[in-house]
Amino acid sequence: QQPVQSPQAVILREGEDAVINCSSSKALYSVHWYRQKHGEAPVFLMILLKGGEQKGHDKISASFNEKKQQSSLYLTASQLSYSGTYFCGTDEGIGDYKLSFGAGTTVTVRA
Amino acid sequence: DAGVTQSPTHLIKTRGQHVTLRCSPISGHKSVSWYQQVLGQGPQFIFQYYEKEERGRGNFPDRFSARQFPNYSSELNVNALLLGDSALYLCASSLTGNQPQHFGDGTRLSIL
């Protein structure tokens, strides 16, 4: 089952912060975050396993609330290079492997 | 090191035809997954292969099939093409199943 992402789109000025949410109605084993720029392939950002750990990569970090089956991606002090569409992918970890992606959140960072 | 490579980059077919898409994973990666991405949507999972065995299948009709070869490269086959099959087909490789996916640039398939 596909996770639900919110918001659908966000516009930021350089230096502003944003939060992207990803929620599932199913119990999750892991959450993956990817960024896709127009005309390019999705690029892996980070993976979070159940256990509620928070990860960070430069000024982009994420958390995973196992009890709520929700993950959030935090963009801090946004840069122009952060523009793109962010996708969360969820894996229930039951039986066969299947990564389900949300519809994406388009982030536009303006100077 | 070379990333995930897919061929061809673009393909135009007509309804009812058959198509084969190819993918070479990153060296050392044993898992290959296929996704369909329609404009404006997230990638939709089609198949995952690990060690030449199918380990996951998405909600796609039997017209879609795939296989993985001993060198871990993979093919996605689609029979009896429909207009709705027009999409970007992405291949991703990873060390094992539940690991970060490294995507190729995709094959843009257009059905006329």
PDB file of N, CA, C and O in Angstrom, chain A residues 32-97:
ATOM      1  N   HIS A  32      12.546   4.754   3.280  1.00  0.00           N
ATOM      2  CA  HIS A  32      13.630   5.286   2.449  1.00  0.00           C
ATOM      3  C   HIS A  32      13.213   6.666   1.973  1.00  0.00           C
ATOM      4  O   HIS A  32      12.046   6.899   1.662  1.00  0.00           O
ATOM      5  N   TRP A  33      14.172   7.572   1.828  1.00  0.00           N
ATOM      6  CA  TRP A  33      13.921   8.895   1.260  1.00  0.00           C
ATOM      7  C   TRP A  33      14.821   9.111   0.043  1.00  0.00           C
ATOM      8  O   TRP A  33      16.021   8.827   0.094  1.00  0.00           O
ATOM      9  N   TYR A  34      14.206   9.627  -1.038  1.00  0.00           N
ATOM     10  CA  TYR A  34      14.911   9.886  -2.283  1.00  0.00           C
ATOM     11  C   TYR A  34      14.543  11.282  -2.772  1.00  0.00           C
ATOM     12  O   TYR A  34      13.468  11.798  -2.478  1.00  0.00           O
ATOM     13  N   ARG A  35      15.436  11.863  -3.549  1.00  0.00           N
ATOM     14  CA  ARG A  35      15.167  13.143  -4.199  1.00  0.00           C
ATOM     15  C   ARG A  35      15.372  12.956  -5.700  1.00  0.00           C
ATOM     16  O   ARG A  35      16.361  12.363  -6.131  1.00  0.00           O
ATOM     17  N   GLN A  36      14.425  13.482  -6.468  1.00  0.00           N
ATOM     18  CA  GLN A  36      14.505  13.382  -7.923  1.00  0.00           C
ATOM     19  C   GLN A  36      14.422  14.777  -8.524  1.00  0.00           C
ATOM     20  O   GLN A  36      13.452  15.495  -8.287  1.00  0.00           O
ATOM     21  N   LYS A  37      15.433  15.140  -9.276  1.00  0.00           N
ATOM     22  CA  LYS A  37      15.397  16.408  -9.993  1.00  0.00           C
ATOM     23  C   LYS A  37      14.816  16.158 -11.377  1.00  0.00           C
ATOM     24  O   LYS A  37      14.873  15.045 -11.901  1.00  0.00           O
ATOM     25  N   HIS A  38      14.274  17.198 -11.962  1.00  0.00           N
ATOM     26  CA  HIS A  38      13.567  17.080 -13.238  1.00  0.00           C
ATOM     27  C   HIS A  38      14.446  16.414 -14.297  1.00  0.00           C
ATOM     28  O   HIS A  38      15.565  16.849 -14.551  1.00  0.00           O
ATOM     29  N   GLY A  39      13.914  15.345 -14.888  1.00  0.00           N
ATOM     30  CA  GLY A  39      14.631  14.666 -15.959  1.00  0.00           C
ATOM     31  C   GLY A  39      15.756  13.760 -15.500  1.00  0.00           C
ATOM     32  O   GLY A  39      16.507  13.246 -16.327  1.00  0.00           O
ATOM     33  N   GLU A  40      15.868  13.577 -14.185  1.00  0.00           N
ATOM     34  CA  GLU A  40      16.947  12.737 -13.661  1.00  0.00           C
ATOM     35  C   GLU A  40      16.373  11.558 -12.876  1.00  0.00           C
ATOM     36  O   GLU A  40      15.180  11.511 -12.573  1.00  0.00           O
ATOM     37  N   ALA A  41      17.243  10.626 -12.525  1.00  0.00           N
ATOM     38  CA  ALA A  41      16.821   9.472 -11.725  1.00  0.00           C
ATOM     39  C   ALA A  41      16.730   9.863 -10.252  1.00  0.00           C
ATOM     40  O   ALA A  41      17.412  10.786  -9.800  1.00  0.00           O
ATOM     41  N   PRO A  42      15.913   9.178  -9.496  1.00  0.00           N
ATOM     42  CA  PRO A  42      15.867   9.421  -8.044  1.00  0.00           C
ATOM     43  C   PRO A  42      17.221   9.113  -7.410  1.00  0.00           C
ATOM     44  O   PRO A  42      17.900   8.174  -7.815  1.00  0.00           O
ATOM     45  N   VAL A  43      17.597   9.914  -6.428  1.00  0.00           N
ATOM     46  CA  VAL A  43      18.871   9.738  -5.731  1.00  0.00           C
ATOM     47  C   VAL A  43      18.595   9.438  -4.267  1.00  0.00           C
ATOM     48  O   VAL A  43      17.806  10.138  -3.621  1.00  0.00           O
ATOM     49  N   PHE A  44      19.230   8.415  -3.750  1.00  0.00           N
ATOM     50  CA  PHE A  44      19.034   7.994  -2.366  1.00  0.00           C
ATOM     51  C   PHE A  44      19.544   9.056  -1.399  1.00  0.00           C
ATOM     52  O   PHE A  44      20.633   9.611  -1.565  1.00  0.00           O
ATOM     53  N   LEU A  45      18.730   9.361  -0.377  1.00  0.00           N
ATOM     54  CA  LEU A  45      19.132  10.298   0.673  1.00  0.00           C
ATOM     55  C   LEU A  45      19.465   9.546   1.964  1.00  0.00           C
ATOM     56  O   LEU A  45      20.557   9.698   2.500  1.00  0.00           O
ATOM     57  N   MET A  46      18.513   8.778   2.462  1.00  0.00           N
ATOM     58  CA  MET A  46      18.741   8.038   3.689  1.00  0.00           C
ATOM     59  C   MET A  46      17.679   6.969   3.884  1.00  0.00           C
ATOM     60  O   MET A  46      16.622   7.016   3.281  1.00  0.00           O
ATOM     61  N   ILE A  47      18.012   6.008   4.741  1.00  0.00           N
ATOM     62  CA  ILE A  47      17.098   4.932   5.090  1.00  0.00           C
ATOM     63  C   ILE A  47      16.975   4.882   6.605  1.00  0.00           C
ATOM     64  O   ILE A  47      17.957   5.058   7.320  1.00  0.00           O
ATOM     65  N   LEU A  48      15.769   4.689   7.086  1.00  0.00           N
ATOM     66  CA  LEU A  48      15.528   4.583   8.512  1.00  0.00           C
ATOM     67  C   LEU A  48      14.860   3.243   8.792  1.00  0.00           C
ATOM     68  O   LEU A  48      13.880   2.898   8.158  1.00  0.00           O
ATOM     69  N   LEU A  49      15.406   2.521   9.747  1.00  0.00           N
ATOM     70  CA  LEU A  49      14.834   1.246  10.139  1.00  0.00           C
ATOM     71  C   LEU A  49      13.962   1.440  11.367  1.00  0.00           C
ATOM     72  O   LEU A  49      14.142   2.394  12.120  1.00  0.00           O
ATOM     73  N   LYS A  50      13.026   0.544  11.601  1.00  0.00           N
ATOM     74  CA  LYS A  50      12.155   0.668  12.764  1.00  0.00           C
ATOM     75  C   LYS A  50      13.021   0.667  14.014  1.00  0.00           C
ATOM     76  O   LYS A  50      14.010  -0.054  14.100  1.00  0.00           O
ATOM     77  N   GLY A  51      12.622   1.520  14.942  1.00  0.00           N
ATOM     78  CA  GLY A  51      13.434   1.745  16.128  1.00  0.00           C
ATOM     79  C   GLY A  51      13.445   3.218  16.449  1.00  0.00           C
ATOM     80  O   GLY A  51      13.963   3.632  17.484  1.00  0.00           O
ATOM     81  N   GLY A  52      12.841   4.036  15.554  1.00  0.00           N
ATOM     82  CA  GLY A  52      12.683   5.452  15.822  1.00  0.00           C
ATOM     83  C   GLY A  52      13.949   6.268  15.713  1.00  0.00           C
ATOM     84  O   GLY A  52      14.030   7.370  16.221  1.00  0.00           O
ATOM     85  N   GLU A  53      14.971   5.739  15.022  1.00  0.00           N
ATOM     86  CA  GLU A  53      16.215   6.494  14.962  1.00  0.00           C
ATOM     87  C   GLU A  53      16.066   7.689  14.030  1.00  0.00           C
ATOM     88  O   GLU A  53      15.255   7.701  13.116  1.00  0.00           O
ATOM     89  N   GLN A  54      16.868   8.664  14.274  1.00  0.00           N
ATOM     90  CA  GLN A  54      16.908   9.840  13.425  1.00  0.00           C
ATOM     91  C   GLN A  54      18.248   9.869  12.714  1.00  0.00           C
ATOM     92  O   GLN A  54      19.280   9.579  13.312  1.00  0.00           O
ATOM     93  N   LYS A  55      18.200  10.225  11.446  1.00  0.00           N
ATOM     94  CA  LYS A  55      19.437  10.273  10.683  1.00  0.00           C
ATOM     95  C   LYS A  55      19.607  11.641  10.079  1.00  0.00           C
ATOM     96  O   LYS A  55      18.653  12.380   9.892  1.00  0.00           O
ATOM     97  N   GLY A  56      20.816  11.963   9.739  1.00  0.00           N
ATOM     98  CA  GLY A  56      21.078  13.259   9.129  1.00  0.00           C
ATOM     99  C   GLY A  56      22.112  13.158   8.048  1.00  0.00           C
ATOM    100  O   GLY A  56      22.958  12.275   8.056  1.00  0.00           O
ATOM    101  N   HIS A  57      21.969  14.061   7.099  1.00  0.00           N
ATOM    102  CA  HIS A  57      22.931  14.138   5.993  1.00  0.00           C
ATOM    103  C   HIS A  57      23.069  15.596   5.650  1.00  0.00           C
ATOM    104  O   HIS A  57      22.171  16.170   5.042  1.00  0.00           O
ATOM    105  N   ASP A  58      24.171  16.183   6.064  1.00  0.00           N
ATOM    106  CA  ASP A  58      24.367  17.614   5.894  1.00  0.00           C
ATOM    107  C   ASP A  58      23.256  18.322   6.656  1.00  0.00           C
ATOM    108  O   ASP A  58      23.135  18.131   7.860  1.00  0.00           O
ATOM    109  N   LYS A  59      22.428  19.106   6.011  1.00  0.00           N
ATOM    110  CA  LYS A  59      21.345  19.798   6.710  1.00  0.00           C
ATOM    111  C   LYS A  59      19.998  19.173   6.381  1.00  0.00           C
ATOM    112  O   LYS A  59      18.957  19.808   6.543  1.00  0.00           O
ATOM    113  N   ILE A  60      20.011  17.933   5.938  1.00  0.00           N
ATOM    114  CA  ILE A  60      18.785  17.188   5.702  1.00  0.00           C
ATOM    115  C   ILE A  60      18.774  16.025   6.674  1.00  0.00           C
ATOM    116  O   ILE A  60      19.721  15.248   6.721  1.00  0.00           O
ATOM    117  N   SER A  61      17.739  15.925   7.461  1.00  0.00           N
ATOM    118  CA  SER A  61      17.640  14.850   8.438  1.00  0.00           C
ATOM    119  C   SER A  61      16.249  14.247   8.384  1.00  0.00           C
ATOM    120  O   SER A  61      15.339  14.804   7.751  1.00  0.00           O
ATOM    121  N   ALA A  62      16.080  13.107   9.013  1.00  0.00           N
ATOM    122  CA  ALA A  62      14.786  12.429   9.004  1.00  0.00           C
ATOM    123  C   ALA A  62      14.586  11.670  10.294  1.00  0.00           C
ATOM    124  O   ALA A  62      15.557  11.303  10.974  1.00  0.00           O
ATOM    125  N   SER A  63      13.338  11.456  10.628  1.00  0.00           N
ATOM    126  CA  SER A  63      12.982  10.669  11.797  1.00  0.00           C
ATOM    127  C   SER A  63      11.928   9.652  11.411  1.00  0.00           C
ATOM    128  O   SER A  63      11.259   9.781  10.387  1.00  0.00           O
ATOM    129  N   PHE A  64      11.775   8.626  12.244  1.00  0.00           N
ATOM    130  CA  PHE A  64      10.813   7.564  11.975  1.00  0.00           C
ATOM    131  C   PHE A  64      10.116   7.240  13.285  1.00  0.00           C
ATOM    132  O   PHE A  64      10.752   6.759  14.224  1.00  0.00           O
ATOM    133  N   ASN A  65       8.831   7.522  13.339  1.00  0.00           N
ATOM    134  CA  ASN A  65       8.026   7.199  14.504  1.00  0.00           C
ATOM    135  C   ASN A  65       7.339   5.866  14.239  1.00  0.00           C
ATOM    136  O   ASN A  65       6.341   5.782  13.522  1.00  0.00           O
ATOM    137  N   GLU A  66       7.905   4.832  14.849  1.00  0.00           N
ATOM    138  CA  GLU A  66       7.432   3.461  14.588  1.00  0.00           C
ATOM    139  C   GLU A  66       5.997   3.257  15.059  1.00  0.00           C
ATOM    140  O   GLU A  66       5.217   2.562  14.418  1.00  0.00           O
ATOM    141  N   LYS A  67       5.648   3.882  16.161  1.00  0.00           N
ATOM    142  CA  LYS A  67       4.301   3.690  16.709  1.00  0.00           C
ATOM    143  C   LYS A  67       3.234   4.303  15.821  1.00  0.00           C
ATOM    144  O   LYS A  67       2.135   3.774  15.674  1.00  0.00           O
ATOM    145  N   LYS A  68       3.557   5.432  15.209  1.00  0.00           N
ATOM    146  CA  LYS A  68       2.598   6.104  14.347  1.00  0.00           C
ATOM    147  C   LYS A  68       2.769   5.739  12.880  1.00  0.00           C
ATOM    148  O   LYS A  68       1.989   6.177  12.040  1.00  0.00           O
ATOM    149  N   GLN A  69       3.790   4.945  12.567  1.00  0.00           N
ATOM    150  CA  GLN A  69       4.101   4.584  11.169  1.00  0.00           C
ATOM    151  C   GLN A  69       4.248   5.847  10.323  1.00  0.00           C
ATOM    152  O   GLN A  69       3.703   5.965   9.229  1.00  0.00           O
ATOM    153  N   GLN A  70       4.973   6.784  10.873  1.00  0.00           N
ATOM    154  CA  GLN A  70       5.198   8.051  10.184  1.00  0.00           C
ATOM    155  C   GLN A  70       6.676   8.383  10.138  1.00  0.00           C
ATOM    156  O   GLN A  70       7.426   8.076  11.074  1.00  0.00           O
ATOM    157  N   SER A  71       7.073   9.007   9.048  1.00  0.00           N
ATOM    158  CA  SER A  71       8.434   9.502   8.938  1.00  0.00           C
ATOM    159  C   SER A  71       8.377  10.951   8.478  1.00  0.00           C
ATOM    160  O   SER A  71       7.466  11.351   7.748  1.00  0.00           O
ATOM    161  N   SER A  72       9.327  11.728   8.927  1.00  0.00           N
ATOM    162  CA  SER A  72       9.408  13.124   8.521  1.00  0.00           C
ATOM    163  C   SER A  72      10.808  13.433   8.017  1.00  0.00           C
ATOM    164  O   SER A  72      11.795  12.941   8.584  1.00  0.00           O
ATOM    165  N   LEU A  73      10.874  14.206   6.965  1.00  0.00           N
ATOM    166  CA  LEU A  73      12.148  14.656   6.404  1.00  0.00           C
ATOM    167  C   LEU A  73      12.266  16.147   6.675  1.00  0.00           C
ATOM    168  O   LEU A  73      11.342  16.908   6.392  1.00  0.00           O
ATOM    169  N   TYR A  74      13.383  16.541   7.264  1.00  0.00           N
ATOM    170  CA  TYR A  74      13.594  17.933   7.646  1.00  0.00           C
ATOM    171  C   TYR A  74      14.652  18.573   6.753  1.00  0.00           C
ATOM    172  O   TYR A  74      15.781  18.090   6.682  1.00  0.00           O
ATOM    173  N   LEU A  75      14.258  19.652   6.089  1.00  0.00           N
ATOM    174  CA  LEU A  75      15.194  20.427   5.286  1.00  0.00           C
ATOM    175  C   LEU A  75      15.515  21.689   6.081  1.00  0.00           C
ATOM    176  O   LEU A  75      14.644  22.520   6.329  1.00  0.00           O
ATOM    177  N   THR A  76      16.754  21.811   6.484  1.00  0.00           N
ATOM    178  CA  THR A  76      17.162  22.925   7.340  1.00  0.00           C
ATOM    179  C   THR A  76      18.038  23.893   6.565  1.00  0.00           C
ATOM    180  O   THR A  76      18.946  23.467   5.845  1.00  0.00           O
ATOM    181  N   ALA A  77      17.764  25.192   6.721  1.00  0.00           N
ATOM    182  CA  ALA A  77      18.562  26.219   6.033  1.00  0.00           C
ATOM    183  C   ALA A  77      18.701  25.859   4.562  1.00  0.00           C
ATOM    184  O   ALA A  77      19.817  25.661   4.053  1.00  0.00           O
ATOM    185  N   SER A  78      17.570  25.754   3.891  1.00  0.00           N
ATOM    186  CA  SER A  78      17.529  25.222   2.524  1.00  0.00           C
ATOM    187  C   SER A  78      18.452  25.989   1.566  1.00  0.00           C
ATOM    188  O   SER A  78      18.691  27.184   1.700  1.00  0.00           O
ATOM    189  N   GLN A  79      18.958  25.209   0.617  1.00  0.00           N
ATOM    190  CA  GLN A  79      19.834  25.745  -0.422  1.00  0.00           C
ATOM    191  C   GLN A  79      19.156  25.538  -1.762  1.00  0.00           C
ATOM    192  O   GLN A  79      18.245  24.716  -1.884  1.00  0.00           O
ATOM    193  N   LEU A  80      19.588  26.267  -2.774  1.00  0.00           N
ATOM    194  CA  LEU A  80      19.003  26.127  -4.100  1.00  0.00           C
ATOM    195  C   LEU A  80      19.062  24.680  -4.585  1.00  0.00           C
ATOM    196  O   LEU A  80      18.163  24.199  -5.271  1.00  0.00           O
ATOM    197  N   SER A  81      20.129  23.988  -4.210  1.00  0.00           N
ATOM    198  CA  SER A  81      20.323  22.605  -4.655  1.00  0.00           C
ATOM    199  C   SER A  81      19.311  21.637  -4.038  1.00  0.00           C
ATOM    200  O   SER A  81      19.215  20.492  -4.475  1.00  0.00           O
ATOM    201  N   TYR A  82      18.553  22.097  -3.051  1.00  0.00           N
ATOM    202  CA  TYR A  82      17.557  21.220  -2.441  1.00  0.00           C
ATOM    203  C   TYR A  82      16.293  21.095  -3.282  1.00  0.00           C
ATOM    204  O   TYR A  82      15.436  20.268  -2.996  1.00  0.00           O
ATOM    205  N   SER A  83      16.164  21.909  -4.299  1.00  0.00           N
ATOM    206  CA  SER A  83      14.973  21.842  -5.151  1.00  0.00           C
ATOM    207  C   SER A  83      14.866  20.481  -5.813  1.00  0.00           C
ATOM    208  O   SER A  83      15.860  19.895  -6.240  1.00  0.00           O
ATOM    209  N   GLY A  84      13.658  19.991  -5.911  1.00  0.00           N
ATOM    210  CA  GLY A  84      13.407  18.700  -6.530  1.00  0.00           C
ATOM    211  C   GLY A  84      12.162  18.084  -5.924  1.00  0.00           C
ATOM    212  O   GLY A  84      11.481  18.700  -5.106  1.00  0.00           O
ATOM    213  N   THR A  85      11.872  16.871  -6.332  1.00  0.00           N
ATOM    214  CA  THR A  85      10.729  16.148  -5.776  1.00  0.00           C
ATOM    215  C   THR A  85      11.245  15.081  -4.828  1.00  0.00           C
ATOM    216  O   THR A  85      12.095  14.273  -5.196  1.00  0.00           O
ATOM    217  N   TYR A  86      10.724  15.095  -3.629  1.00  0.00           N
ATOM    218  CA  TYR A  86      11.148  14.165  -2.594  1.00  0.00           C
ATOM    219  C   TYR A  86      10.123  13.041  -2.473  1.00  0.00           C
ATOM    220  O   TYR A  86       8.926  13.290  -2.362  1.00  0.00           O
ATOM    221  N   PHE A  87      10.620  11.818  -2.495  1.00  0.00           N
ATOM    222  CA  PHE A  87       9.761  10.640  -2.359  1.00  0.00           C
ATOM    223  C   PHE A  87      10.151   9.846  -1.121  1.00  0.00           C
ATOM    224  O   PHE A  87      11.347   9.653  -0.850  1.00  0.00           O
ATOM    225  N   CYS A  88       9.146   9.390  -0.403  1.00  0.00           N
ATOM    226  CA  CYS A  88       9.425   8.392   0.626  1.00  0.00           C
ATOM    227  C   CYS A  88       9.026   7.033   0.067  1.00  0.00           C
ATOM    228  O   CYS A  88       8.075   6.917  -0.700  1.00  0.00           O
ATOM    229  N   GLY A  89       9.782   6.027   0.425  1.00  0.00           N
ATOM    230  CA  GLY A  89       9.487   4.657   0.047  1.00  0.00           C
ATOM    231  C   GLY A  89       9.391   3.828   1.310  1.00  0.00           C
ATOM    232  O   GLY A  89      10.240   3.943   2.198  1.00  0.00           O
ATOM    233  N   THR A  90       8.363   3.016   1.406  1.00  0.00           N
ATOM    234  CA  THR A  90       8.161   2.234   2.627  1.00  0.00           C
ATOM    235  C   THR A  90       8.196   0.738   2.339  1.00  0.00           C
ATOM    236  O   THR A  90       7.779   0.276   1.274  1.00  0.00           O
ATOM    237  N   ASP A  91       8.721   0.018   3.315  1.00  0.00           N
ATOM    238  CA  ASP A  91       8.811  -1.438   3.204  1.00  0.00           C
ATOM    239  C   ASP A  91       8.209  -2.039   4.459  1.00  0.00           C
ATOM    240  O   ASP A  91       8.601  -1.670   5.565  1.00  0.00           O
ATOM    241  N   GLU A  92       7.260  -2.950   4.295  1.00  0.00           N
ATOM    242  CA  GLU A  92       6.601  -3.558   5.451  1.00  0.00           C
ATOM    243  C   GLU A  92       7.422  -4.688   6.060  1.00  0.00           C
ATOM    244  O   GLU A  92       7.140  -5.154   7.157  1.00  0.00           O
ATOM    245  N   GLY A  93       8.417  -5.151   5.296  1.00  0.00           N
ATOM    246  CA  GLY A  93       9.303  -6.171   5.837  1.00  0.00           C
ATOM    247  C   GLY A  93       8.651  -7.516   6.072  1.00  0.00           C
ATOM    248  O   GLY A  93       9.149  -8.320   6.844  1.00  0.00           O
ATOM    249  N   ILE A  94       7.544  -7.754   5.376  1.00  0.00           N
ATOM    250  CA  ILE A  94       6.856  -9.027   5.544  1.00  0.00           C
ATOM    251  C   ILE A  94       7.005  -9.836   4.267  1.00  0.00           C
ATOM    252  O   ILE A  94       6.632  -9.376   3.196  1.00  0.00           O
ATOM    253  N   GLY A  95       7.553 -11.030   4.377  1.00  0.00           N
ATOM    254  CA  GLY A  95       7.655 -11.889   3.213  1.00  0.00           C
ATOM    255  C   GLY A  95       8.497 -11.271   2.121  1.00  0.00           C
ATOM    256  O   GLY A  95       9.603 -10.784   2.355  1.00  0.00           O
ATOM    257  N   ASP A  96       7.966 -11.253   0.903  1.00  0.00           N
ATOM    258  CA  ASP A  96       8.706 -10.734  -0.236  1.00  0.00           C
ATOM    259  C   ASP A  96       8.968  -9.240  -0.097  1.00  0.00           C
ATOM    260  O   ASP A  96       8.210  -8.514   0.528  1.00  0.00           O
ATOM    261  N   TYR A  97      10.039  -8.823  -0.736  1.00  0.00           N
ATOM    262  CA  TYR A  97      10.430  -7.420  -0.662  1.00  0.00           C
ATOM    263  C   TYR A  97       9.584  -6.587  -1.614  1.00  0.00           C
ATOM    264  O   TYR A  97       9.343  -6.978  -2.742  1.00  0.00           O
TER     265      TYR A  97
END
